[in-house]
Tab-separated table of C-alpha atoms in Angstrom:
chain	number	residue	atom	x	y	z
O	942	UNK	CA	-54.186	-60.174	56.297
O	943	UNK	CA	-57.973	-60.728	57.146
O	944	UNK	CA	-58.369	-62.824	53.771
O	945	UNK	CA	-57.772	-66.115	53.907
O	946	UNK	CA	-55.292	-67.070	51.969
O	947	UNK	CA	-54.229	-70.877	50.737
O	948	UNK	CA	-51.641	-72.934	53.659
O	949	UNK	CA	-47.698	-72.707	52.894
O	950	UNK	CA	-46.245	-75.000	51.986
O	951	UNK	CA	-43.900	-76.188	54.213
O	952	UNK	CA	-41.334	-78.574	52.178
O	953	UNK	CA	-40.550	-75.861	49.628
O	954	UNK	CA	-39.773	-73.256	52.380
O	955	UNK	CA	-37.540	-75.292	53.641
O	956	UNK	CA	-36.010	-76.015	50.344
O	957	UNK	CA	-35.494	-71.699	50.030
O	958	UNK	CA	-32.085	-71.484	49.971
O	959	UNK	CA	-32.424	-74.805	47.279
O	960	UNK	CA	-34.662	-72.332	45.467
O	961	UNK	CA	-33.211	-69.228	45.362
O	962	UNK	CA	-29.563	-70.468	44.189
O	963	UNK	CA	-30.925	-72.729	41.403
O	964	UNK	CA	-33.483	-69.870	40.903
O	965	UNK	CA	-30.311	-67.244	40.518
O	966	UNK	CA	-27.975	-70.473	37.610
O	967	UNK	CA	-31.423	-69.000	35.784
O	968	UNK	CA	-31.594	-65.399	35.498
O	969	UNK	CA	-28.499	-64.691	36.347
O	970	UNK	CA	-26.425	-60.562	37.238
O	971	UNK	CA	-29.316	-58.763	39.471
O	972	UNK	CA	-32.180	-61.306	38.478
O	973	UNK	CA	-32.992	-62.690	41.847
O	974	UNK	CA	-33.708	-60.500	45.007
O	975	UNK	CA	-34.488	-62.574	48.504
O	976	UNK	CA	-33.875	-59.625	50.988
O	977	UNK	CA	-36.975	-58.821	53.613
O	978	UNK	CA	-35.761	-54.880	52.871
O	979	UNK	CA	-35.271	-55.928	48.744
O	980	UNK	CA	-38.093	-57.745	48.424
O	981	UNK	CA	-40.301	-54.657	50.743
O	982	UNK	CA	-41.543	-52.735	47.065
O	983	UNK	CA	-43.020	-56.755	45.933
O	984	UNK	CA	-45.823	-56.973	49.595
O	985	UNK	CA	-48.699	-55.732	47.493
O	986	UNK	CA	-50.021	-54.395	44.882
O	987	UNK	CA	-52.474	-51.287	43.963
O	988	UNK	CA	-55.070	-53.372	46.899
O	989	UNK	CA	-52.384	-51.837	49.172
O	990	UNK	CA	-54.857	-53.301	52.487
O	991	UNK	CA	-53.345	-55.985	52.616
O	992	UNK	CA	-49.259	-57.231	52.337
O	993	UNK	CA	-47.567	-60.942	52.074
O	994	UNK	CA	-43.111	-61.058	51.349
O	995	UNK	CA	-43.211	-63.263	49.152
O	996	UNK	CA	-40.256	-65.752	49.119
O	997	UNK	CA	-38.670	-65.046	46.438
O	998	UNK	CA	-38.598	-62.570	43.902
O	999	UNK	CA	-36.615	-63.059	39.889
O	1000	UNK	CA	-36.853	-60.786	37.553
O	1001	UNK	CA	-36.039	-61.732	33.929
O	1002	UNK	CA	-35.809	-60.510	31.108
O	1003	UNK	CA	-35.952	-62.958	27.849
O	1004	UNK	CA	-38.960	-65.140	27.121
O	1005	UNK	CA	-36.325	-68.350	26.957
O	1006	UNK	CA	-35.506	-68.089	31.502
O	1007	UNK	CA	-39.636	-66.899	31.903
O	1008	UNK	CA	-39.893	-70.157	30.528
O	1009	UNK	CA	-37.119	-72.042	33.277
O	1010	UNK	CA	-38.723	-70.345	35.968
O	1011	UNK	CA	-41.971	-71.397	34.970
O	1012	UNK	CA	-40.651	-75.441	33.946
O	1013	UNK	CA	-38.354	-75.771	37.402
O	1014	UNK	CA	-41.645	-74.756	39.093
O	1015	UNK	CA	-43.516	-77.284	38.095
O	1016	UNK	CA	-41.769	-79.819	38.563
O	1017	UNK	CA	-40.683	-78.421	42.054
O	1018	UNK	CA	-44.193	-77.678	42.617
O	1019	UNK	CA	-43.407	-74.228	44.215
O	1020	UNK	CA	-46.828	-71.344	43.606
O	1021	UNK	CA	-45.780	-68.902	41.168
O	1022	UNK	CA	-47.198	-65.250	41.400
O	1023	UNK	CA	-47.096	-63.369	38.371
O	1024	UNK	CA	-46.253	-59.539	37.859
O	1025	UNK	CA	-46.663	-56.097	35.528
O	1026	UNK	CA	-46.092	-53.096	36.817
O	1027	UNK	CA	-48.024	-53.707	40.469
O	1028	UNK	CA	-50.950	-50.852	39.854
O	1029	UNK	CA	-53.662	-53.418	40.372
O	1030	UNK	CA	-56.622	-52.350	42.633
O	1031	UNK	CA	-57.793	-56.250	43.161
O	1032	UNK	CA	-54.901	-57.926	45.218
O	1033	UNK	CA	-54.709	-59.456	41.399
O	1034	UNK	CA	-50.102	-59.780	42.180
O	1035	UNK	CA	-50.368	-60.849	45.946
O	1036	UNK	CA	-47.640	-62.653	46.561
O	1037	UNK	CA	-48.193	-66.175	48.285
O	1038	UNK	CA	-45.273	-66.805	51.677
O	1039	UNK	CA	-43.777	-70.241	49.703
O	1040	UNK	CA	-44.434	-68.353	46.288
O	1041	UNK	CA	-42.447	-67.153	43.776
O	1042	UNK	CA	-42.572	-63.089	43.097
O	1043	UNK	CA	-42.144	-63.491	39.007
O	1044	UNK	CA	-42.362	-59.603	37.658
O	1045	UNK	CA	-41.421	-58.746	34.190
O	1046	UNK	CA	-40.881	-55.183	35.062
O	1047	UNK	CA	-37.365	-55.302	32.067
O	1048	UNK	CA	-39.326	-56.964	29.355
O	1049	UNK	CA	-39.367	-52.952	28.564
O	1050	UNK	CA	-39.148	-53.443	24.335
O	1051	UNK	CA	-41.427	-52.307	21.756
O	1052	UNK	CA	-39.990	-55.524	18.753
O	1053	UNK	CA	-42.338	-54.159	16.247
O	1054	UNK	CA	-44.299	-51.367	14.890
O	1055	UNK	CA	-45.929	-51.955	11.700
O	1056	UNK	CA	-48.257	-49.426	10.452
O	1057	UNK	CA	-48.812	-51.507	7.147
O	1058	UNK	CA	-51.037	-53.258	9.104
O	1059	UNK	CA	-51.608	-51.032	11.820
O	1060	UNK	CA	-50.133	-53.295	14.800
O	1061	UNK	CA	-47.433	-52.743	17.274
O	1062	UNK	CA	-45.884	-55.978	18.796
O	1063	UNK	CA	-44.136	-54.721	22.369
O	1064	UNK	CA	-43.003	-56.994	25.740
O	1065	UNK	CA	-45.558	-57.184	28.798
O	1066	UNK	CA	-43.157	-54.897	30.394
O	1067	UNK	CA	-43.973	-51.294	28.123
O	1068	UNK	CA	-46.506	-48.941	29.785
O	1069	UNK	CA	-49.784	-48.637	27.857
O	1070	UNK	CA	-48.730	-44.951	27.176
O	1071	UNK	CA	-45.638	-45.356	26.025
O	1072	UNK	CA	-47.332	-47.125	22.875
O	1073	UNK	CA	-49.325	-44.209	21.880
O	1074	UNK	CA	-45.916	-42.443	22.805
O	1075	UNK	CA	-44.174	-44.825	20.132
O	1076	UNK	CA	-46.958	-44.517	17.469
O	1077	UNK	CA	-47.486	-40.083	17.771
O	1078	UNK	CA	-45.383	-39.599	15.150
O	1079	UNK	CA	-47.235	-40.767	12.819
O	1080	UNK	CA	-50.202	-39.619	13.804
O	1081	UNK	CA	-51.306	-42.845	15.241
O	1082	UNK	CA	-52.992	-44.112	19.367
O	1083	UNK	CA	-53.724	-46.875	20.746
O	1084	UNK	CA	-57.009	-46.538	22.136
O	1085	UNK	CA	-57.621	-48.354	25.823
O	1086	UNK	CA	-55.919	-45.702	28.313
O	1087	UNK	CA	-56.953	-46.884	32.238
O	1088	UNK	CA	-56.578	-43.848	34.686
O	1089	UNK	CA	-52.687	-45.674	35.740
O	1090	UNK	CA	-51.616	-45.166	32.337
O	1091	UNK	CA	-48.974	-43.791	32.703
O	1092	UNK	CA	-47.259	-46.731	35.608
O	1093	UNK	CA	-49.608	-49.647	33.714
O	1094	UNK	CA	-47.891	-52.437	32.277
O	1095	UNK	CA	-49.499	-53.913	28.747
O	1096	UNK	CA	-48.842	-56.964	30.508
O	1097	UNK	CA	-50.889	-56.247	33.179
O	1098	UNK	CA	-53.427	-55.102	30.832
O	1099	UNK	CA	-54.138	-57.591	29.360
O	1100	UNK	CA	-54.064	-59.781	32.344
O	1101	UNK	CA	-57.058	-58.122	33.665
O	1102	UNK	CA	-58.858	-56.470	30.311
O	1103	UNK	CA	-57.984	-52.565	31.483
O	1104	UNK	CA	-60.326	-49.819	30.210
O	1105	UNK	CA	-60.388	-46.374	30.352
O	1106	UNK	CA	-62.291	-43.509	29.334
O	1107	UNK	CA	-62.116	-44.372	25.556
O	1108	UNK	CA	-63.118	-47.970	25.835
O	1109	UNK	CA	-66.667	-46.531	25.655
O	1110	UNK	CA	-66.095	-46.048	21.100
O	1111	UNK	CA	-63.122	-48.575	20.574
O	1112	UNK	CA	-63.713	-50.679	22.950
O	1113	UNK	CA	-62.207	-53.080	25.931
O	1114	UNK	CA	-58.397	-54.309	25.453
O	1115	UNK	CA	-59.784	-57.406	24.536
O	1116	UNK	CA	-60.972	-55.217	20.823
O	1117	UNK	CA	-57.443	-54.227	20.545
O	1118	UNK	CA	-55.389	-56.967	21.151
O	1119	UNK	CA	-55.057	-59.570	18.368
O	1120	UNK	CA	-52.258	-61.924	19.343
O	1121	UNK	CA	-49.683	-62.899	22.542
O	1122	UNK	CA	-46.555	-65.558	23.340
O	1123	UNK	CA	-47.564	-66.851	26.621
O	1124	UNK	CA	-45.221	-69.762	28.541
O	1125	UNK	CA	-47.067	-72.223	31.040
O	1126	UNK	CA	-46.697	-73.072	34.097
O	1127	UNK	CA	-45.117	-75.967	32.554
O	1128	UNK	CA	-42.653	-73.480	30.642
O	1129	UNK	CA	-44.349	-75.389	27.021
O	1130	UNK	CA	-43.652	-71.776	24.869
O	1131	UNK	CA	-46.414	-71.140	22.996
O	1132	UNK	CA	-48.112	-67.912	20.023
O	1133	UNK	CA	-50.952	-67.939	19.821
O	1134	UNK	CA	-53.602	-64.727	17.355
O	1135	UNK	CA	-50.416	-62.940	15.573
O	1136	UNK	CA	-51.367	-59.343	13.801
O	1137	UNK	CA	-54.716	-61.045	11.531
O	1138	UNK	CA	-57.923	-59.085	12.554
O	1139	UNK	CA	-59.628	-62.870	12.567
O	1140	UNK	CA	-57.926	-66.158	13.311
O	1141	UNK	CA	-58.832	-69.621	12.983
O	1142	UNK	CA	-60.350	-71.652	15.839
O	1143	UNK	CA	-61.551	-71.533	19.270
O	1144	UNK	CA	-60.692	-67.774	20.592
O	1145	UNK	CA	-58.132	-68.682	22.652
O	1146	UNK	CA	-56.749	-64.973	23.093
O	1147	UNK	CA	-60.806	-64.718	24.249
O	1148	UNK	CA	-59.598	-67.288	27.420
O	1149	UNK	CA	-56.105	-65.803	27.964
O	1150	UNK	CA	-57.884	-62.058	28.349
O	1151	UNK	CA	-58.464	-60.917	31.769
O	1152	UNK	CA	-57.976	-63.989	32.863
O	1153	UNK	CA	-55.364	-62.823	35.363
O	1154	UNK	CA	-52.218	-64.876	35.349
O	1155	UNK	CA	-53.767	-67.934	36.248
O	1156	UNK	CA	-53.486	-69.956	33.013
O	1157	UNK	CA	-49.724	-68.321	31.534
O	1158	UNK	CA	-47.150	-65.630	32.179
O	1159	UNK	CA	-47.605	-63.910	28.989
O	1160	UNK	CA	-44.106	-62.331	27.366
O	1161	UNK	CA	-44.913	-60.914	23.464
O	1162	UNK	CA	-48.361	-59.288	23.103
O	1163	UNK	CA	-49.711	-57.471	19.893
O	1164	UNK	CA	-52.088	-55.158	20.011
O	1165	UNK	CA	-53.663	-52.983	17.516
O	1166	UNK	CA	-53.075	-48.782	16.227
O	1167	UNK	CA	-56.314	-46.366	16.028
O	1168	UNK	CA	-55.056	-43.749	13.708
O	1169	UNK	CA	-56.040	-40.406	15.202
O	1170	UNK	CA	-59.724	-38.685	14.573
O	1171	UNK	CA	-59.300	-35.377	12.030
O	1172	UNK	CA	-60.829	-33.854	15.439
O	1173	UNK	CA	-61.689	-34.221	19.140
O	1174	UNK	CA	-63.908	-32.582	21.150
O	1175	UNK	CA	-65.098	-32.233	25.150
O	1176	UNK	CA	-68.180	-31.182	26.863
O	1177	UNK	CA	-67.767	-30.338	31.045
O	1178	UNK	CA	-72.002	-30.468	32.011
O	1179	UNK	CA	-72.734	-30.106	35.095
O	1180	UNK	CA	-75.879	-31.253	36.798
O	1181	UNK	CA	-77.679	-30.091	39.980
O	1182	UNK	CA	-78.835	-33.920	41.274
O	1183	UNK	CA	-76.055	-36.761	40.354
O	1184	UNK	CA	-79.295	-39.154	38.699
O	1185	UNK	CA	-79.810	-36.764	35.994
O	1186	UNK	CA	-76.627	-37.216	35.122
O	1187	UNK	CA	-77.034	-40.117	34.765
O	1188	UNK	CA	-80.218	-40.307	33.062
O	1189	UNK	CA	-78.541	-38.041	31.028
O	1190	UNK	CA	-75.619	-40.840	30.351
O	1191	UNK	CA	-78.486	-42.736	29.403
O	1192	UNK	CA	-80.051	-40.827	27.139
O	1193	UNK	CA	-77.657	-39.875	24.424
O	1194	UNK	CA	-76.467	-43.091	24.749
O	1195	UNK	CA	-80.445	-44.097	23.628
O	1196	UNK	CA	-80.326	-41.527	20.578
O	1197	UNK	CA	-77.496	-43.103	19.033
O	1198	UNK	CA	-74.492	-40.960	20.000
O	1199	UNK	CA	-71.557	-43.438	21.443
O	1200	UNK	CA	-69.156	-40.601	22.376
O	1201	UNK	CA	-65.261	-40.784	22.215
O	1202	UNK	CA	-65.535	-40.729	26.335
O	1203	UNK	CA	-68.509	-40.496	28.823
O	1204	UNK	CA	-67.495	-39.908	32.227
O	1205	UNK	CA	-69.006	-38.799	35.700
O	1206	UNK	CA	-67.847	-37.736	38.957
O	1207	UNK	CA	-69.235	-36.749	42.108
O	1208	UNK	CA	-69.054	-33.574	44.491
O	1209	UNK	CA	-66.866	-35.113	46.784
O	1210	UNK	CA	-64.626	-36.297	42.906
O	1211	UNK	CA	-65.008	-33.227	42.009
O	1212	UNK	CA	-63.320	-30.807	44.441
O	1213	UNK	CA	-60.494	-32.892	45.559
O	1214	UNK	CA	-59.580	-32.356	41.663
O	1215	UNK	CA	-60.760	-28.972	41.131
O	1216	UNK	CA	-58.494	-28.251	43.579
O	1217	UNK	CA	-55.589	-30.906	42.440
O	1218	UNK	CA	-55.104	-30.361	39.444
O	1219	UNK	CA	-57.416	-27.033	38.474
O	1220	UNK	CA	-59.145	-27.748	35.894
O	1221	UNK	CA	-61.581	-25.187	35.798
O	1222	UNK	CA	-64.628	-27.447	37.037
O	1223	UNK	CA	-67.451	-26.184	38.044
O	1224	UNK	CA	-67.628	-26.044	42.330
O	1225	UNK	CA	-71.451	-25.586	43.245
O	1226	UNK	CA	-72.845	-29.015	41.484
O	1227	UNK	CA	-73.581	-31.571	42.401
O	1228	UNK	CA	-72.656	-34.422	39.165
O	1229	UNK	CA	-70.496	-33.377	36.756
O	1230	UNK	CA	-70.063	-35.028	33.062
O	1231	UNK	CA	-67.326	-35.075	30.679
O	1232	UNK	CA	-68.485	-36.111	27.296
O	1233	UNK	CA	-66.112	-36.014	24.482
O	1234	UNK	CA	-67.239	-36.026	21.004
O	1235	UNK	CA	-65.153	-37.242	17.854
O	1236	UNK	CA	-64.708	-38.020	14.242
O	1237	UNK	CA	-65.143	-34.850	10.868
O	1238	UNK	CA	-65.563	-31.675	12.283
O	1239	UNK	CA	-69.141	-30.865	10.690
O	1240	UNK	CA	-69.922	-34.048	12.767
O	1241	UNK	CA	-68.252	-32.831	15.324
O	1242	UNK	CA	-70.203	-30.191	15.285
O	1243	UNK	CA	-73.490	-31.551	14.290
O	1244	UNK	CA	-72.816	-33.899	18.038
O	1245	UNK	CA	-72.475	-31.565	20.295
O	1246	UNK	CA	-75.394	-29.333	19.238
O	1247	UNK	CA	-76.954	-33.207	19.867
O	1248	UNK	CA	-75.637	-33.828	23.225
O	1249	UNK	CA	-76.126	-29.879	24.576
O	1250	UNK	CA	-79.424	-30.048	23.595
O	1251	UNK	CA	-80.256	-33.449	25.384
O	1252	UNK	CA	-78.402	-32.276	28.715
O	1253	UNK	CA	-80.597	-29.255	28.950
O	1254	UNK	CA	-83.642	-31.469	28.513
O	1255	UNK	CA	-82.647	-33.426	31.641
O	1256	UNK	CA	-81.487	-30.179	33.582
O	1257	UNK	CA	-78.318	-29.600	33.319
O	1258	UNK	CA	-76.957	-25.721	34.628
O	1259	UNK	CA	-73.739	-25.358	33.348
O	1260	UNK	CA	-71.482	-26.386	30.077
O	1261	UNK	CA	-68.727	-25.662	28.928
O	1262	UNK	CA	-67.198	-26.613	25.280
O	1263	UNK	CA	-63.844	-27.510	24.838
O	1264	UNK	CA	-62.395	-24.759	22.114
O	1265	UNK	CA	-58.780	-26.395	21.898
O	1266	UNK	CA	-56.674	-29.315	22.157
O	1267	UNK	CA	-54.927	-27.685	25.282
O	1268	UNK	CA	-58.123	-26.669	26.984
O	1269	UNK	CA	-59.638	-30.057	26.084
O	1270	UNK	CA	-56.433	-31.696	28.421
O	1271	UNK	CA	-57.288	-29.579	30.833
O	1272	UNK	CA	-60.797	-30.363	30.968
O	1273	UNK	CA	-59.121	-34.733	31.352
O	1274	UNK	CA	-56.521	-33.557	33.270
O	1275	UNK	CA	-58.466	-33.354	36.560
O	1276	UNK	CA	-60.248	-37.194	35.769
O	1277	UNK	CA	-57.145	-38.889	35.482
O	1278	UNK	CA	-56.108	-37.441	38.836
O	1279	UNK	CA	-59.301	-37.450	40.214
O	1280	UNK	CA	-58.427	-41.080	41.981
O	1281	UNK	CA	-54.830	-39.731	44.339
O	1282	UNK	CA	-56.154	-36.512	44.448
O	1283	UNK	CA	-59.523	-38.307	46.791
O	1284	UNK	CA	-56.410	-39.855	47.990
O	1285	UNK	CA	-55.452	-36.571	49.529
O	1286	UNK	CA	-58.485	-35.568	51.447
O	1287	UNK	CA	-58.706	-39.174	52.820
O	1288	UNK	CA	-56.116	-41.216	55.058
O	1289	UNK	CA	-56.753	-44.325	52.247
O	1290	UNK	CA	-59.801	-45.601	50.246
O	1291	UNK	CA	-61.063	-47.907	48.299
O	1292	UNK	CA	-61.938	-48.557	44.630
O	1293	UNK	CA	-64.165	-50.233	43.766
O	1294	UNK	CA	-65.019	-51.608	40.228
O	1295	UNK	CA	-68.575	-52.836	38.830
O	1296	UNK	CA	-70.300	-52.543	36.439
O	1297	UNK	CA	-73.944	-52.197	35.593
O	1298	UNK	CA	-76.713	-51.361	32.472
O	1299	UNK	CA	-77.022	-48.025	32.046
O	1300	UNK	CA	-80.458	-47.508	32.535
O	1301	UNK	CA	-80.195	-48.880	35.800
O	1302	UNK	CA	-77.275	-45.568	37.164
O	1303	UNK	CA	-79.655	-43.506	38.162
O	1304	UNK	CA	-80.762	-46.241	40.968
O	1305	UNK	CA	-77.360	-47.794	41.151
O	1306	UNK	CA	-76.107	-44.130	42.464
O	1307	UNK	CA	-79.025	-43.889	44.784
O	1308	UNK	CA	-78.433	-47.453	46.827
O	1309	UNK	CA	-74.786	-46.392	46.320
O	1310	UNK	CA	-75.914	-42.778	48.789
O	1311	UNK	CA	-77.608	-45.023	51.101
O	1312	UNK	CA	-75.237	-46.959	51.611
O	1313	UNK	CA	-72.858	-44.300	51.928
O	1314	UNK	CA	-75.526	-43.880	54.678
O	1315	UNK	CA	-75.248	-46.664	56.964
O	1316	UNK	CA	-72.102	-47.378	56.696
O	1317	UNK	CA	-71.325	-43.714	58.465
O	1318	UNK	CA	-68.789	-43.987	55.735
O	1319	UNK	CA	-68.789	-41.108	52.951
O	1320	UNK	CA	-68.148	-41.718	48.864
O	1321	UNK	CA	-66.955	-39.999	45.977
O	1322	UNK	CA	-67.941	-41.279	42.889
O	1323	UNK	CA	-66.079	-41.548	39.832
O	1324	UNK	CA	-66.487	-43.826	36.681
O	1325	UNK	CA	-67.312	-44.019	33.370
O	1326	UNK	CA	-70.100	-43.614	32.825
O	1327	UNK	CA	-70.597	-44.761	29.102
O	1328	UNK	CA	-69.654	-48.607	29.424
O	1329	UNK	CA	-71.652	-48.149	32.900
O	1330	UNK	CA	-68.329	-49.049	34.839
O	1331	UNK	CA	-68.577	-47.752	38.736
O	1332	UNK	CA	-65.500	-46.541	39.932
O	1333	UNK	CA	-67.003	-45.511	43.811
O	1334	UNK	CA	-63.776	-44.630	46.523
O	1335	UNK	CA	-65.144	-45.917	49.211
O	1336	UNK	CA	-62.469	-43.176	52.431
O	1337	UNK	CA	-61.835	-44.468	55.479
O	1338	UNK	CA	-58.642	-43.847	58.573
O	1339	UNK	CA	-57.161	-47.546	58.690
O	1340	UNK	CA	-56.407	-46.273	62.119
O	1341	UNK	CA	-59.712	-45.979	63.483
O	1342	UNK	CA	-60.851	-49.457	64.511
O	1343	UNK	CA	-62.994	-50.783	63.094
O	1344	UNK	CA	-63.353	-48.345	59.441
O	1345	UNK	CA	-61.916	-51.138	57.488
O	1346	UNK	CA	-63.893	-53.555	57.921
O	1347	UNK	CA	-67.571	-52.019	56.929
O	1348	UNK	CA	-65.554	-50.534	54.252
O	1349	UNK	CA	-64.994	-53.483	52.770
O	1350	UNK	CA	-69.433	-54.797	53.319
O	1351	UNK	CA	-69.319	-51.663	52.500
O	1352	UNK	CA	-68.128	-51.919	48.902
O	1353	UNK	CA	-69.429	-55.548	49.301
O	1354	UNK	CA	-72.836	-54.388	49.086
O	1355	UNK	CA	-72.056	-52.047	46.678
O	1356	UNK	CA	-70.353	-54.988	43.947
O	1357	UNK	CA	-74.033	-57.237	44.953
O	1358	UNK	CA	-76.254	-54.139	44.161
O	1359	UNK	CA	-74.426	-54.520	40.883
O	1360	UNK	CA	-75.442	-57.903	40.578
O	1361	UNK	CA	-78.930	-57.117	41.305
O	1362	UNK	CA	-79.177	-54.596	38.956
O	1363	UNK	CA	-78.050	-57.400	36.119
O	1364	UNK	CA	-74.656	-56.237	35.669
O	1365	UNK	CA	-71.412	-57.877	37.338
O	1366	UNK	CA	-68.417	-57.809	39.422
O	1367	UNK	CA	-66.236	-56.632	37.793
O	1368	UNK	CA	-65.804	-54.064	34.445
O	1369	UNK	CA	-61.727	-54.055	34.666
O	1370	UNK	CA	-59.546	-54.601	37.563
O	1371	UNK	CA	-60.388	-58.469	37.449
O	1372	UNK	CA	-61.219	-60.259	40.647
O	1373	UNK	CA	-58.404	-60.821	42.272
O	1374	UNK	CA	-58.654	-61.720	46.280
O	1375	UNK	CA	-61.141	-58.060	46.683
O	1376	UNK	CA	-64.213	-60.137	45.232
O	1377	UNK	CA	-63.556	-63.987	45.178
O	1378	UNK	CA	-65.644	-64.854	47.749
O	1379	UNK	CA	-68.226	-62.745	46.115
O	1380	UNK	CA	-68.518	-64.558	42.375
O	1381	UNK	CA	-71.293	-66.835	44.700
O	1382	UNK	CA	-73.280	-64.221	44.520
O	1383	UNK	CA	-73.524	-63.920	39.825
O	1384	UNK	CA	-71.887	-67.947	39.501
O	1385	UNK	CA	-73.112	-70.792	40.656
O	1386	UNK	CA	-71.269	-74.082	41.530
O	1387	UNK	CA	-72.152	-75.374	38.326
O	1388	UNK	CA	-70.548	-72.286	36.531
O	1389	UNK	CA	-67.315	-72.041	38.282
O	1390	UNK	CA	-66.320	-75.340	38.297
O	1391	UNK	CA	-66.647	-74.702	34.748
O	1392	UNK	CA	-64.189	-72.206	34.648
O	1393	UNK	CA	-62.370	-74.110	36.810
O	1394	UNK	CA	-61.736	-77.023	34.541
O	1395	UNK	CA	-60.351	-73.974	31.910
O	1396	UNK	CA	-57.511	-73.601	34.376
O	1397	UNK	CA	-56.707	-77.176	35.044
O	1398	UNK	CA	-56.471	-77.623	31.234
O	1399	UNK	CA	-53.746	-74.617	31.658
O	1400	UNK	CA	-52.374	-75.709	34.994
O	1401	UNK	CA	-53.208	-78.526	36.505
O	1402	UNK	CA	-51.226	-77.945	40.140
O	1403	UNK	CA	-52.411	-75.044	40.356
O	1404	UNK	CA	-49.185	-73.541	41.328
O	1405	UNK	CA	-49.727	-70.721	38.789
O	1406	UNK	CA	-51.540	-67.887	40.825
O	1407	UNK	CA	-53.412	-70.105	43.963
O	1408	UNK	CA	-55.696	-68.195	45.728
O	1409	UNK	CA	-57.180	-65.621	43.322
O	1410	UNK	CA	-61.092	-65.523	41.472
O	1411	UNK	CA	-62.417	-68.922	42.566
O	1412	UNK	CA	-63.626	-69.216	46.127
O	1413	UNK	CA	-62.690	-72.392	46.837
O	1414	UNK	CA	-59.711	-74.133	44.938
O	1415	UNK	CA	-60.284	-78.099	43.799
O	1416	UNK	CA	-58.187	-80.614	42.831
O	1417	UNK	CA	-58.198	-80.812	39.122
O	1418	UNK	CA	-59.203	-84.690	40.407
O	1419	UNK	CA	-62.586	-83.530	41.726
O	1420	UNK	CA	-64.227	-81.645	38.428
O	1421	UNK	CA	-62.746	-84.959	36.551
O	1422	UNK	CA	-59.572	-83.944	34.931
O	1423	UNK	CA	-57.171	-86.060	36.429
O	1424	UNK	CA	-57.485	-89.583	36.758
O	1425	UNK	CA	-57.740	-90.993	40.098
O	1426	UNK	CA	-55.944	-94.333	40.766
O	1427	UNK	CA	-55.731	-97.177	43.077
O	1428	UNK	CA	-57.431	-93.855	45.628
O	1429	UNK	CA	-54.198	-91.765	44.965
O	1430	UNK	CA	-54.182	-88.477	43.883
O	1431	UNK	CA	-51.763	-88.132	41.012
O	1432	UNK	CA	-51.435	-84.013	43.056
O	1433	UNK	CA	-51.826	-84.639	46.830
O	1434	UNK	CA	-50.756	-81.887	47.754
O	1435	UNK	CA	-52.501	-79.360	45.891
O	1436	UNK	CA	-53.858	-77.094	48.735
O	1437	UNK	CA	-57.688	-76.460	49.968
O	1438	UNK	CA	-59.162	-73.032	51.563
């Protein structure tokens, strides 16, 4: 592992058998996994370049069990890494050698469907897609739809503030989550928000959403569901130049049109997706936009005409408009399968995640092309063009000496460029360990210290998911959050890295 993580606590490792026995008493049956072979599936998340077996895996299935496990670890000074479905692409669920991997995979029940209030109360292990499927019979759906929605869990979506194709119009996870139940490291169970659209006091849901498992463990989520639009149709527009496609995106939004979704793929991604899905993508274009418009039929027909005219003004060379629901779904099938499709054309790839202002799209794409030449590595661009969320896929072969290091350097330069162009380091994949050491590119020391003070308020010992997000871990005492008495720290064993 090239990335630095907190040093292992040897006193905890020496007590491993005692710890495992205590956890078995709290989570009986098959709730504890501690053999090397059985723990292999948990040694990484979707960022498979970094692997580390955990000390032990615990799979509770009730909030009370989660509370007991966290309280025990808090009292014993044991680190805990929460994990959902393991689809994170930033290393957010990377285990620690001396830590408990707390899996929420058994929390798979939808607790309540409330159509009157248009909400679903669900456990965190329920997949994103399963929520939409559970309410589809009544004409409802859950709007955020990451490409991994068939596998990713709603708890992980909240932790990473995940997005998806339809987040341009309907918002990210943070705009669609109303409440949650969260267990603090001390074992205390909190309920934040609820079914109401607005709540008084501090926006604690805004703090929890996107907190990447650093503040608490989510055991229940209340999400907003929406009624399906009357009509949804998609345009598939090809361009001879990538920059022209980027310009088209900016002009559509500038015209006051907010599509239900607007996605872009460049030529390598188009060819990979078409070979994988056979969606009918044009193979002689450099860039492809998929633009979905939804709402009343009359409005959709009007907007299709306007979007088609804007695309022609930007130099589009092909345009195909879906004429049926099956054809619309086929357009999206290729985009949804783009990541696995690219996996067929390269032994390995890094999926980056940075966000820029829409107007900077042409400039960003040109920079990525220049960096591709600089590092002598291919790149396939697949991203949420409407909200400027870039997903360059950097292709490399880990078996070739130096290629992985070049890929990481390439990715870091892309993220630096995003900040340079007025954007941010991540759009929906989180910081985790992947972008941790780049946080200084975007935030000052004052900013980072203020963020760490917030973490200290929830987790004063720094036991929840340490080594993630913050480039330097400070003791809470150093941030003025813990009293130092007689020159002694309350938590002297908190590791530094």
